[in-house]
Amino acid sequence: MRSLSNILQLGIKELRSLARDPALVALIIYAFSLSIYSSATAMPETPNRATIAVVDEDRSQVSARLKDAFQLPYFLPPTLIDHRQMDQGMDSGLYTFTLNIPPDFQRDLLAGEQPAIQLNVDATQVSQAFSGAGHIRQIIQSETAAFVQRYQGSAKQPVEAVVRIAYNPNLDASWFGAITEVINQITMLSIILTGAALIREREHGTIEHLLVMPVTPLEIMLAKVWAMGLVVLVASGFALRFIVEGWLQVPIQGTMALFLVGTALHLFATTSMGIFLGTVARSMPQLGLLIMLVLIPLQILSGAVTPRESMPVPVQLIMSLAPTTHFVELAQSVLLRGAGLGIVWPKLLALIAIGAVFFYAALRRLRTTLQ
């Protein structure tokens, strides 16, 4: 009971010290709010409310069909303009795309010829120029093909492929981006907060006070783990409920409780990692450099950015020992695909085993530095 009391009191001390550090408090607030929103919406992989203008010199059924094909959320309603307005609009940045449908376009199309349509793209809008041009090209091809088939008929295809998009039917990149950013922030903040807590003890001279108190290195470490882990756990739950679901309107398919259980096990490993790095570094700048060397590979090679199957086999084997790999698969399965305990329990066991190894290594290192 005395040991549990020490762990509780030391953890409360860590929370109070964190509350008196405005820089870390601001980092936590930003990481689980604006950072998630900006990462999910800043650079869309598909056009989003792109501006487009149309110079319709044909005034035919097919040209009207092409104009009606540009719809929200990919494109704003097309603006009908003339040639003079097209140049002015592109120069002033009013339109990202301008489409020029030439005269007699429908007649030439039905005659079996290959009329050309001019598409002008403002490439300074780099986030939407490339992907938007591809979307427009696909729209033109599909709409003109459907129009011609209605008048000329076409041979029936022997096989028809029916595509059903699961879990993200609109292919909205913000759904995946928001969840990925929450995962990344959980890993980053847990390592930073625990490492900074240990560095702060050394810089303020309170580590000597702890050494003369009747507490053990195990109690000191457990206190930092549960205190900093609790902060990140509460912040991640808040971010999912109010930022991801509320602000970004991303539907959460699985149960929040199962995700938080997996997050707690992941935090057990990453907070231990933060303490280990805190024992190696001697100052906050050194801790920052160490975290960059560790965090970037963990995030890039965990499968959150690119599929692990596309990586070399040795890299896959090495990253199977990292907690981020199993946490990414667990989080995506629960939050995006609605997986239950019967599917993700191997990932929970892997996080427990990896966390125990990381905790033991950090505890041994902490005992060595406190002697």
Short mmCIF file of C-alpha atoms in Angstrom, two decimals:
data_model
loop_
_atom_site.label_atom_id
_atom_site.label_comp_id
_atom_site.label_asym_id
_atom_site.label_seq_id
_atom_site.Cartn_x
_atom_site.Cartn_y
_atom_site.Cartn_z
CA MET A 1 0.00 0.00 0.00
CA ARG A 2 2.87 2.37 0.74
CA SER A 3 4.35 1.70 -2.69
CA LEU A 4 1.01 2.40 -4.40
CA SER A 5 0.69 5.62 -2.40
CA ASN A 6 4.16 6.71 -3.51
CA ILE A 7 3.33 5.98 -7.14
CA LEU A 8 0.08 7.94 -6.86
CA GLN A 9 1.65 10.94 -5.15
CA LEU A 10 4.61 11.06 -7.53
CA GLY A 11 2.23 10.86 -10.49
CA ILE A 12 0.17 13.76 -9.15
CA LYS A 13 3.43 15.72 -8.78
CA GLU A 14 4.17 15.03 -12.47
CA LEU A 15 0.74 16.32 -13.48
CA ARG A 16 1.25 19.50 -11.47
CA SER A 17 4.68 20.04 -13.00
CA LEU A 18 3.20 19.57 -16.48
CA ALA A 19 0.41 22.05 -15.74
CA ARG A 20 3.04 24.66 -14.82
CA ASP A 21 4.86 24.21 -18.15
CA PRO A 22 2.96 26.41 -20.66
CA ALA A 23 5.06 25.26 -23.63
CA LEU A 24 4.18 21.58 -23.18
CA VAL A 25 0.54 22.39 -22.43
CA ALA A 26 0.32 24.43 -25.63
CA LEU A 27 1.97 21.58 -27.55
CA ILE A 28 -0.60 19.08 -26.27
CA ILE A 29 -3.52 21.35 -27.17
CA TYR A 30 -2.17 22.05 -30.65
CA ALA A 31 -1.18 18.44 -31.36
CA PHE A 32 -4.65 17.09 -30.64
CA SER A 33 -6.66 19.86 -32.30
CA LEU A 34 -5.31 22.10 -35.07
CA SER A 35 -2.55 19.70 -36.06
CA ILE A 36 -5.09 16.94 -36.72
CA TYR A 37 -7.39 19.24 -38.67
CA SER A 38 -4.63 20.74 -40.81
CA SER A 39 -3.04 17.36 -41.58
CA ALA A 40 -6.39 15.92 -42.63
CA THR A 41 -7.43 18.81 -44.90
CA ALA A 42 -4.34 20.80 -45.95
CA MET A 43 -3.18 18.78 -49.00
CA PRO A 44 -6.10 16.79 -50.43
CA GLU A 45 -5.23 13.88 -52.73
CA THR A 46 -8.43 14.57 -54.68
CA PRO A 47 -9.79 17.93 -55.85
CA ASN A 48 -11.90 19.64 -53.21
CA ARG A 49 -14.20 22.51 -54.21
CA ALA A 50 -11.93 23.33 -57.14
CA THR A 51 -12.94 26.32 -59.26
CA ILE A 52 -13.68 25.65 -62.94
CA ALA A 53 -14.95 27.80 -65.80
CA VAL A 54 -16.34 26.63 -69.14
CA VAL A 55 -16.25 28.33 -72.55
CA ASP A 56 -19.13 26.58 -74.34
CA GLU A 57 -18.96 27.34 -78.06
CA ASP A 58 -21.03 24.31 -79.02
CA ARG A 59 -24.20 24.85 -76.94
CA SER A 60 -25.22 21.23 -77.48
CA GLN A 61 -26.58 18.37 -75.41
CA VAL A 62 -23.15 16.85 -74.88
CA SER A 63 -21.65 20.17 -73.74
CA ALA A 64 -24.50 20.61 -71.25
CA ARG A 65 -23.89 17.08 -70.05
CA LEU A 66 -20.21 17.85 -69.50
CA LYS A 67 -21.02 20.98 -67.50
CA ASP A 68 -23.47 19.12 -65.28
CA ALA A 69 -20.86 16.44 -64.52
CA PHE A 70 -18.74 18.83 -62.43
CA GLN A 71 -20.32 18.63 -59.00
CA LEU A 72 -19.52 19.11 -55.33
CA PRO A 73 -17.48 18.24 -53.34
CA TYR A 74 -14.84 17.87 -56.04
CA PHE A 75 -15.69 20.97 -58.10
CA LEU A 76 -17.67 24.12 -57.55
CA PRO A 77 -20.50 24.69 -60.05
CA PRO A 78 -18.90 25.68 -63.39
CA THR A 79 -18.96 29.33 -64.42
CA LEU A 80 -19.91 30.09 -68.04
CA ILE A 81 -17.47 32.60 -69.55
CA ASP A 82 -16.10 33.71 -72.92
CA HIS A 83 -12.54 33.68 -74.28
CA ARG A 84 -11.65 37.10 -72.90
CA GLN A 85 -12.86 36.21 -69.41
CA MET A 86 -10.97 32.93 -69.57
CA ASP A 87 -7.60 34.65 -69.91
CA GLN A 88 -8.43 37.24 -67.28
CA GLY A 89 -9.72 34.63 -64.84
CA MET A 90 -6.62 32.47 -65.18
CA ASP A 91 -4.30 35.47 -64.80
CA SER A 92 -6.07 36.71 -61.67
CA GLY A 93 -6.35 33.26 -60.09
CA LEU A 94 -10.16 33.09 -60.17
CA TYR A 95 -10.22 29.67 -61.85
CA THR A 96 -7.98 26.68 -61.33
CA PHE A 97 -9.35 25.02 -64.48
CA THR A 98 -10.87 26.43 -67.67
CA LEU A 99 -12.48 24.13 -70.22
CA ASN A 100 -12.99 25.24 -73.83
CA ILE A 101 -15.59 23.20 -75.78
CA PRO A 102 -15.15 24.04 -79.51
CA PRO A 103 -17.97 24.65 -82.02
CA ASP A 104 -19.56 21.59 -83.68
CA PHE A 105 -18.15 19.35 -80.97
CA GLN A 106 -21.27 17.16 -80.78
CA ARG A 107 -21.57 16.86 -84.57
CA ASP A 108 -17.94 15.78 -84.96
CA LEU A 109 -18.29 13.38 -82.04
CA LEU A 110 -21.30 11.62 -83.54
CA ALA A 111 -19.59 11.54 -86.95
CA GLY A 112 -16.90 9.31 -85.50
CA GLU A 113 -14.19 11.94 -85.52
CA GLN A 114 -11.97 12.81 -82.56
CA PRO A 115 -12.64 16.46 -81.69
CA ALA A 116 -10.30 18.12 -79.20
CA ILE A 117 -11.25 19.93 -76.00
CA GLN A 118 -8.83 22.43 -74.52
CA LEU A 119 -8.21 22.26 -70.76
CA ASN A 120 -6.15 25.01 -69.13
CA VAL A 121 -4.75 24.31 -65.67
CA ASP A 122 -3.35 26.81 -63.18
CA ALA A 123 -0.37 24.79 -61.97
CA THR A 124 0.36 27.27 -59.17
CA GLN A 125 -2.51 25.54 -57.36
CA VAL A 126 -0.21 22.58 -56.98
CA SER A 127 -2.36 20.74 -54.43
CA GLN A 128 -5.20 20.27 -56.93
CA ALA A 129 -3.73 20.85 -60.38
CA PHE A 130 -2.41 17.35 -61.11
CA SER A 131 -5.18 15.29 -59.50
CA GLY A 132 -7.89 17.67 -60.75
CA ALA A 133 -6.70 17.44 -64.35
CA GLY A 134 -6.90 13.66 -64.12
CA HIS A 135 -10.44 13.85 -62.74
CA ILE A 136 -11.55 16.21 -65.51
CA ARG A 137 -10.05 13.98 -68.18
CA GLN A 138 -11.88 10.97 -66.75
CA ILE A 139 -15.16 12.92 -66.60
CA ILE A 140 -14.85 14.02 -70.23
CA GLN A 141 -14.07 10.50 -71.44
CA SER A 142 -16.86 8.82 -69.49
CA GLU A 143 -19.53 11.42 -70.33
CA THR A 144 -18.73 11.57 -74.04
CA ALA A 145 -18.55 7.78 -74.26
CA ALA A 146 -21.95 7.44 -72.58
CA PHE A 147 -23.42 10.07 -74.91
CA VAL A 148 -22.12 8.38 -78.06
CA GLN A 149 -23.26 4.93 -76.93
CA ARG A 150 -26.78 6.23 -76.44
CA TYR A 151 -26.93 7.31 -80.10
CA GLN A 152 -24.78 4.71 -81.80
CA GLY A 153 -25.13 1.73 -79.49
CA SER A 154 -22.27 -0.46 -78.41
CA ALA A 155 -21.49 -4.13 -78.15
CA LYS A 156 -22.32 -5.64 -74.79
CA GLN A 157 -19.27 -6.47 -72.77
CA PRO A 158 -18.86 -10.16 -71.88
CA VAL A 159 -17.86 -9.32 -68.30
CA GLU A 160 -18.94 -6.40 -66.18
CA ALA A 161 -16.80 -5.40 -63.20
CA VAL A 162 -18.73 -3.99 -60.26
CA VAL A 163 -16.60 -2.02 -57.81
CA ARG A 164 -17.75 -1.70 -54.21
CA ILE A 165 -15.68 0.61 -52.02
CA ALA A 166 -15.66 -0.51 -48.40
CA TYR A 167 -15.13 1.60 -45.26
CA ASN A 168 -14.61 4.89 -47.17
CA PRO A 169 -17.16 4.94 -50.01
CA ASN A 170 -16.45 8.53 -51.07
CA LEU A 171 -12.66 8.02 -51.02
CA ASP A 172 -12.36 10.99 -48.69
CA ALA A 173 -8.67 11.38 -47.86
CA SER A 174 -9.45 13.31 -44.66
CA TRP A 175 -10.92 10.16 -43.09
CA PHE A 176 -7.62 8.34 -43.34
CA GLY A 177 -5.52 11.44 -42.67
CA ALA A 178 -7.31 12.35 -39.45
CA ILE A 179 -6.96 8.88 -37.93
CA THR A 180 -3.32 8.65 -38.99
CA GLU A 181 -2.52 12.00 -37.41
CA VAL A 182 -4.14 10.99 -34.12
CA ILE A 183 -1.97 7.85 -34.11
CA ASN A 184 1.17 9.86 -34.83
CA GLN A 185 0.42 12.44 -32.14
CA ILE A 186 -0.17 9.73 -29.53
CA THR A 187 3.25 8.25 -30.21
CA MET A 188 5.05 11.59 -30.41
CA LEU A 189 3.53 13.21 -27.31
CA SER A 190 3.97 10.15 -25.11
CA ILE A 191 7.69 9.99 -25.87
CA ILE A 192 8.19 13.75 -25.52
CA LEU A 193 6.27 14.16 -22.25
CA THR A 194 7.95 11.32 -20.37
CA GLY A 195 11.40 12.20 -21.64
CA ALA A 196 10.86 15.87 -20.83
CA ALA A 197 9.60 14.97 -17.35
CA LEU A 198 12.87 13.20 -16.55
CA ILE A 199 15.00 15.96 -18.09
CA ARG A 200 13.00 18.54 -16.13
CA GLU A 201 13.81 16.68 -12.88
CA ARG A 202 17.51 16.83 -13.70
CA GLU A 203 17.51 20.49 -14.82
CA HIS A 204 15.55 21.70 -11.76
CA GLY A 205 17.61 19.63 -9.34
CA THR A 206 14.62 17.71 -7.98
CA ILE A 207 16.11 14.37 -9.00
CA GLU A 208 18.41 14.65 -5.97
CA HIS A 209 15.38 15.14 -3.75
CA LEU A 210 13.87 11.94 -5.07
CA LEU A 211 17.08 10.02 -4.38
CA VAL A 212 16.98 10.83 -0.66
CA MET A 213 13.29 9.96 -0.39
CA PRO A 214 12.08 6.43 0.47
CA VAL A 215 11.07 5.71 -3.13
CA THR A 216 12.48 3.20 -5.60
CA PRO A 217 13.35 3.68 -9.28
CA LEU A 218 10.41 1.42 -10.11
CA GLU A 219 8.01 3.74 -8.28
CA ILE A 220 9.51 6.80 -9.96
CA MET A 221 9.15 5.24 -13.40
CA LEU A 222 5.61 3.93 -12.84
CA ALA A 223 4.54 7.37 -11.65
CA LYS A 224 5.82 9.05 -14.80
CA VAL A 225 4.33 6.35 -17.01
CA TRP A 226 0.80 6.52 -15.60
CA ALA A 227 0.75 10.33 -15.31
CA MET A 228 2.00 11.16 -18.81
CA GLY A 229 0.12 8.22 -20.30
CA LEU A 230 -3.11 9.44 -18.73
CA VAL A 231 -2.63 12.91 -20.22
CA VAL A 232 -2.13 11.52 -23.73
CA LEU A 233 -4.97 9.02 -23.32
CA VAL A 234 -7.46 11.71 -22.29
CA ALA A 235 -6.26 14.05 -25.05
CA SER A 236 -6.59 11.34 -27.71
CA GLY A 237 -10.11 10.48 -26.58
CA PHE A 238 -11.03 14.17 -26.71
CA ALA A 239 -9.51 14.53 -30.19
CA LEU A 240 -11.41 11.55 -31.58
CA ARG A 241 -14.74 12.66 -30.15
CA PHE A 242 -14.64 16.40 -30.82
CA ILE A 243 -12.05 16.95 -33.57
CA VAL A 244 -12.30 13.83 -35.73
CA GLU A 245 -15.99 13.02 -35.28
CA GLY A 246 -17.29 16.51 -34.49
CA TRP A 247 -15.20 18.93 -36.53
CA LEU A 248 -14.04 16.78 -39.44
CA GLN A 249 -17.23 14.64 -39.56
CA VAL A 250 -15.25 11.39 -39.83
CA PRO A 251 -17.41 8.42 -38.74
CA ILE A 252 -15.84 6.15 -36.12
CA GLN A 253 -16.86 2.59 -36.95
CA GLY A 254 -15.61 0.64 -33.91
CA THR A 255 -15.94 1.02 -30.18
CA MET A 256 -14.02 3.82 -28.53
CA ALA A 257 -13.38 1.70 -25.42
CA LEU A 258 -11.45 -0.96 -27.38
CA PHE A 259 -9.35 1.71 -29.06
CA LEU A 260 -8.53 3.34 -25.72
CA VAL A 261 -7.49 -0.04 -24.29
CA GLY A 262 -5.12 -0.52 -27.20
CA THR A 263 -3.90 3.06 -26.79
CA ALA A 264 -3.15 2.47 -23.11
CA LEU A 265 -1.06 -0.60 -23.97
CA HIS A 266 0.73 1.35 -26.68
CA LEU A 267 1.42 4.17 -24.23
CA PHE A 268 2.93 1.64 -21.83
CA ALA A 269 5.61 0.97 -24.47
CA THR A 270 6.14 4.50 -25.78
CA THR A 271 6.31 6.17 -22.36
CA SER A 272 8.95 3.62 -21.38
CA MET A 273 10.79 4.54 -24.56
CA GLY A 274 10.59 8.20 -23.59
CA ILE A 275 12.09 7.49 -20.17
CA PHE A 276 14.91 5.51 -21.76
CA LEU A 277 15.71 8.44 -24.08
CA GLY A 278 15.46 10.81 -21.10
CA THR A 279 18.17 8.84 -19.31
CA VAL A 280 20.44 9.04 -22.37
CA ALA A 281 19.96 12.77 -23.07
CA ARG A 282 21.38 15.40 -20.75
CA SER A 283 19.31 18.36 -21.91
CA MET A 284 16.11 19.15 -23.77
CA PRO A 285 17.91 19.89 -27.09
CA GLN A 286 19.62 16.51 -26.91
CA LEU A 287 16.30 14.86 -26.15
CA GLY A 288 14.75 16.56 -29.18
CA LEU A 289 17.48 15.25 -31.48
CA LEU A 290 17.15 11.72 -30.11
CA ILE A 291 13.38 11.79 -30.52
CA MET A 292 13.77 12.84 -34.17
CA LEU A 293 16.11 9.92 -34.83
CA VAL A 294 13.67 7.47 -33.25
CA LEU A 295 10.26 8.93 -34.06
CA ILE A 296 10.61 9.49 -37.80
CA PRO A 297 11.46 5.84 -38.65
CA LEU A 298 8.74 4.65 -36.27
CA GLN A 299 6.10 6.70 -38.06
CA ILE A 300 7.25 6.21 -41.65
CA LEU A 301 7.89 2.45 -41.42
CA SER A 302 4.94 1.54 -39.19
CA GLY A 303 2.46 1.24 -42.06
CA ALA A 304 0.61 4.46 -41.27
CA VAL A 305 1.95 6.24 -44.37
CA THR A 306 2.67 3.38 -46.81
CA PRO A 307 1.63 -0.29 -46.67
CA ARG A 308 4.14 -2.53 -44.95
CA GLU A 309 3.79 -5.05 -47.79
CA SER A 310 5.58 -2.60 -50.10
CA MET A 311 8.65 -2.49 -47.84
CA PRO A 312 11.62 -4.87 -48.02
CA VAL A 313 11.19 -8.05 -45.99
CA PRO A 314 14.04 -7.25 -43.56
CA VAL A 315 12.41 -3.90 -42.77
CA GLN A 316 9.08 -5.62 -42.16
CA LEU A 317 10.71 -8.07 -39.76
CA ILE A 318 12.50 -5.32 -37.85
CA MET A 319 9.39 -3.14 -37.62
CA SER A 320 7.35 -6.06 -36.30
CA LEU A 321 9.26 -5.48 -33.05
CA ALA A 322 8.11 -1.85 -32.86
CA PRO A 323 4.93 -0.96 -30.92
CA THR A 324 3.81 1.56 -33.57
CA THR A 325 3.41 -1.17 -36.19
CA HIS A 326 0.89 -3.11 -34.12
CA PHE A 327 -0.84 0.02 -32.84
CA VAL A 328 -1.38 1.38 -36.37
CA GLU A 329 -2.97 -1.89 -37.48
CA LEU A 330 -5.11 -2.02 -34.34
CA ALA A 331 -6.27 1.60 -34.59
CA GLN A 332 -7.12 1.41 -38.29
CA SER A 333 -8.95 -1.89 -37.80
CA VAL A 334 -11.06 -0.57 -34.92
CA LEU A 335 -11.69 3.02 -36.01
CA LEU A 336 -12.02 2.59 -39.78
CA ARG A 337 -13.22 -1.00 -40.21
CA GLY A 338 -15.13 -1.54 -36.96
CA ALA A 339 -13.10 -4.58 -35.86
CA GLY A 340 -13.83 -6.15 -32.50
CA LEU A 341 -11.79 -7.88 -29.83
CA GLY A 342 -11.90 -11.18 -31.70
CA ILE A 343 -9.87 -9.65 -34.54
CA VAL A 344 -7.42 -7.34 -32.77
CA TRP A 345 -6.50 -9.47 -29.74
CA PRO A 346 -3.16 -10.58 -31.30
CA LYS A 347 -2.18 -6.92 -31.59
CA LEU A 348 -3.07 -6.34 -27.93
CA LEU A 349 -0.87 -9.25 -26.88
CA ALA A 350 1.97 -7.96 -29.06
CA LEU A 351 1.72 -4.52 -27.44
CA ILE A 352 1.82 -6.08 -23.98
CA ALA A 353 4.94 -8.11 -24.81
CA ILE A 354 6.76 -5.25 -26.52
CA GLY A 355 5.79 -2.83 -23.75
CA ALA A 356 7.15 -5.20 -21.10
CA VAL A 357 10.50 -5.40 -22.89
CA PHE A 358 10.71 -1.63 -23.31
CA PHE A 359 9.71 -1.07 -19.69
CA TYR A 360 12.35 -3.46 -18.38
CA ALA A 361 15.08 -1.88 -20.51
CA ALA A 362 14.09 1.63 -19.40
CA LEU A 363 13.94 0.59 -15.74
CA ARG A 364 17.43 -0.91 -15.85
CA ARG A 365 18.76 2.21 -17.50
CA LEU A 366 17.03 4.45 -14.94
CA ARG A 367 18.46 2.46 -12.03
CA THR A 368 21.94 2.82 -13.51
CA THR A 369 21.67 6.59 -13.93
CA LEU A 370 20.23 7.13 -10.42
CA GLN A 371 23.03 5.25 -8.66
#
